[in-house]
Short mmCIF file of C-alpha atoms in Angstrom, two decimals:
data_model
loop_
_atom_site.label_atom_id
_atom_site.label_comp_id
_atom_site.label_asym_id
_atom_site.label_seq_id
_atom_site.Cartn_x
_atom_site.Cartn_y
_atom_site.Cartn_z
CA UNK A 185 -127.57 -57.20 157.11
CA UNK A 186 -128.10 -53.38 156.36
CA UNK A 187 -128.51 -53.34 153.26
CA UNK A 188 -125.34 -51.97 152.23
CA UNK A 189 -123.87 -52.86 149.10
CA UNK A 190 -120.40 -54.19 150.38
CA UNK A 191 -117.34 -52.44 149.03
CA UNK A 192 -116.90 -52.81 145.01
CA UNK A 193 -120.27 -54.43 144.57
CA UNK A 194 -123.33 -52.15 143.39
CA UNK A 195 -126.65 -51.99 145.22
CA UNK A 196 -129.06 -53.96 144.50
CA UNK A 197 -132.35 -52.12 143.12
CA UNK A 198 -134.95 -50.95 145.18
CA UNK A 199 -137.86 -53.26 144.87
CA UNK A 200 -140.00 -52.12 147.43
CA UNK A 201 -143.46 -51.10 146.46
CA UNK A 202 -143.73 -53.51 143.48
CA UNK A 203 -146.37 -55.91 143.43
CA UNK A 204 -144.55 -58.44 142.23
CA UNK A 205 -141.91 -60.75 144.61
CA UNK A 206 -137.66 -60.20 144.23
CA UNK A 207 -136.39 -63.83 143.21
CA UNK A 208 -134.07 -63.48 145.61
CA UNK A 209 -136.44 -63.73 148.14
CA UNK A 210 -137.65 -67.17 147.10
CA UNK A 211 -134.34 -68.46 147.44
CA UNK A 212 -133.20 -71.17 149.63
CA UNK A 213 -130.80 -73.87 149.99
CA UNK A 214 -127.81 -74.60 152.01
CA UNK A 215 -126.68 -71.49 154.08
CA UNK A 216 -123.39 -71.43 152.99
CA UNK A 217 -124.56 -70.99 148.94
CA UNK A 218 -127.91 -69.22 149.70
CA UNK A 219 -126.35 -65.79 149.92
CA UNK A 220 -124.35 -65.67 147.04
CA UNK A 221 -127.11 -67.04 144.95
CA UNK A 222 -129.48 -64.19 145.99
CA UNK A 223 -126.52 -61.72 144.86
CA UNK A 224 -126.87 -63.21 141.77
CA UNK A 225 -130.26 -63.07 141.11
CA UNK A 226 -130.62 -59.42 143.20
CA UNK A 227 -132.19 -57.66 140.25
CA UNK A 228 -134.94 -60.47 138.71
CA UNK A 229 -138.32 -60.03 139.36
CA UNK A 230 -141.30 -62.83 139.08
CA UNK A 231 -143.89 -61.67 137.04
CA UNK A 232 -147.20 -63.69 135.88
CA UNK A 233 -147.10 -63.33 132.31
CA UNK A 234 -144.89 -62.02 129.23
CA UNK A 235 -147.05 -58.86 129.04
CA UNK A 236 -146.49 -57.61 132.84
CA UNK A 237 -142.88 -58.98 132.42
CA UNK A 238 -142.81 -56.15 129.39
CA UNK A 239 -144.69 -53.61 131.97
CA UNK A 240 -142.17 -54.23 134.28
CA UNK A 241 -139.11 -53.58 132.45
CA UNK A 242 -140.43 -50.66 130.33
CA UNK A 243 -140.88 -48.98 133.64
CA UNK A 244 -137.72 -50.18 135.49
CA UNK A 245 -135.20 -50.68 132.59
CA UNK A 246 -132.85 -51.51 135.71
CA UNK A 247 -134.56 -54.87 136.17
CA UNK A 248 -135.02 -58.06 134.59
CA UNK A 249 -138.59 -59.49 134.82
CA UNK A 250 -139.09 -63.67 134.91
CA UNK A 251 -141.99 -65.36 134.28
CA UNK A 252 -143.89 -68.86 135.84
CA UNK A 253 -143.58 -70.12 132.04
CA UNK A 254 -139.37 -69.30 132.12
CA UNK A 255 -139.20 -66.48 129.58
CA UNK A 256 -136.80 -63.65 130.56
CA UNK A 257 -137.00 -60.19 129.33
CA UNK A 258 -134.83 -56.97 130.77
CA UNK A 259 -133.91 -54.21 128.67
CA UNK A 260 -130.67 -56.00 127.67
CA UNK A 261 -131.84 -58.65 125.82
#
């Protein structure tokens, strides 16, 4: 793909240059499901602990961090 949001849908956000890894690029599974679960999880980022996972989001609200342990944290909740 290019990249492109398709039409209706938002972008996802830029996560290049962050040292952690997109979830969505540890995804995989069947072809036919892999895709739409890496829409879903487009903006959740794997962090090592609760403190980077607070890091993270203070300095991209836009994201939600997840950690090894399962504790989630964005700027939502």
């Amino acid at each position: 793909g290019t990249g492109a949001a398709p039409a209706g849908h938002p972008a996802a956000p830029a996560l290049d240059g962050l040292e952690h890894p997109a979830v969505a690029e540890l995804v995989s599974g069947p072809v036919e499901l892999v895709a739409a679960v890496r829409r879903l999880v487009r903006d959740m980022v794997v962090v090592g602990t609760l403190e980077d996972a607070e890091d993270l989001v203070a300095a991209r609200p836009e994201l939600t961090a997840v950690t090894g342990e399962g504790d989630v944290l964005s700027a939502h909740f």
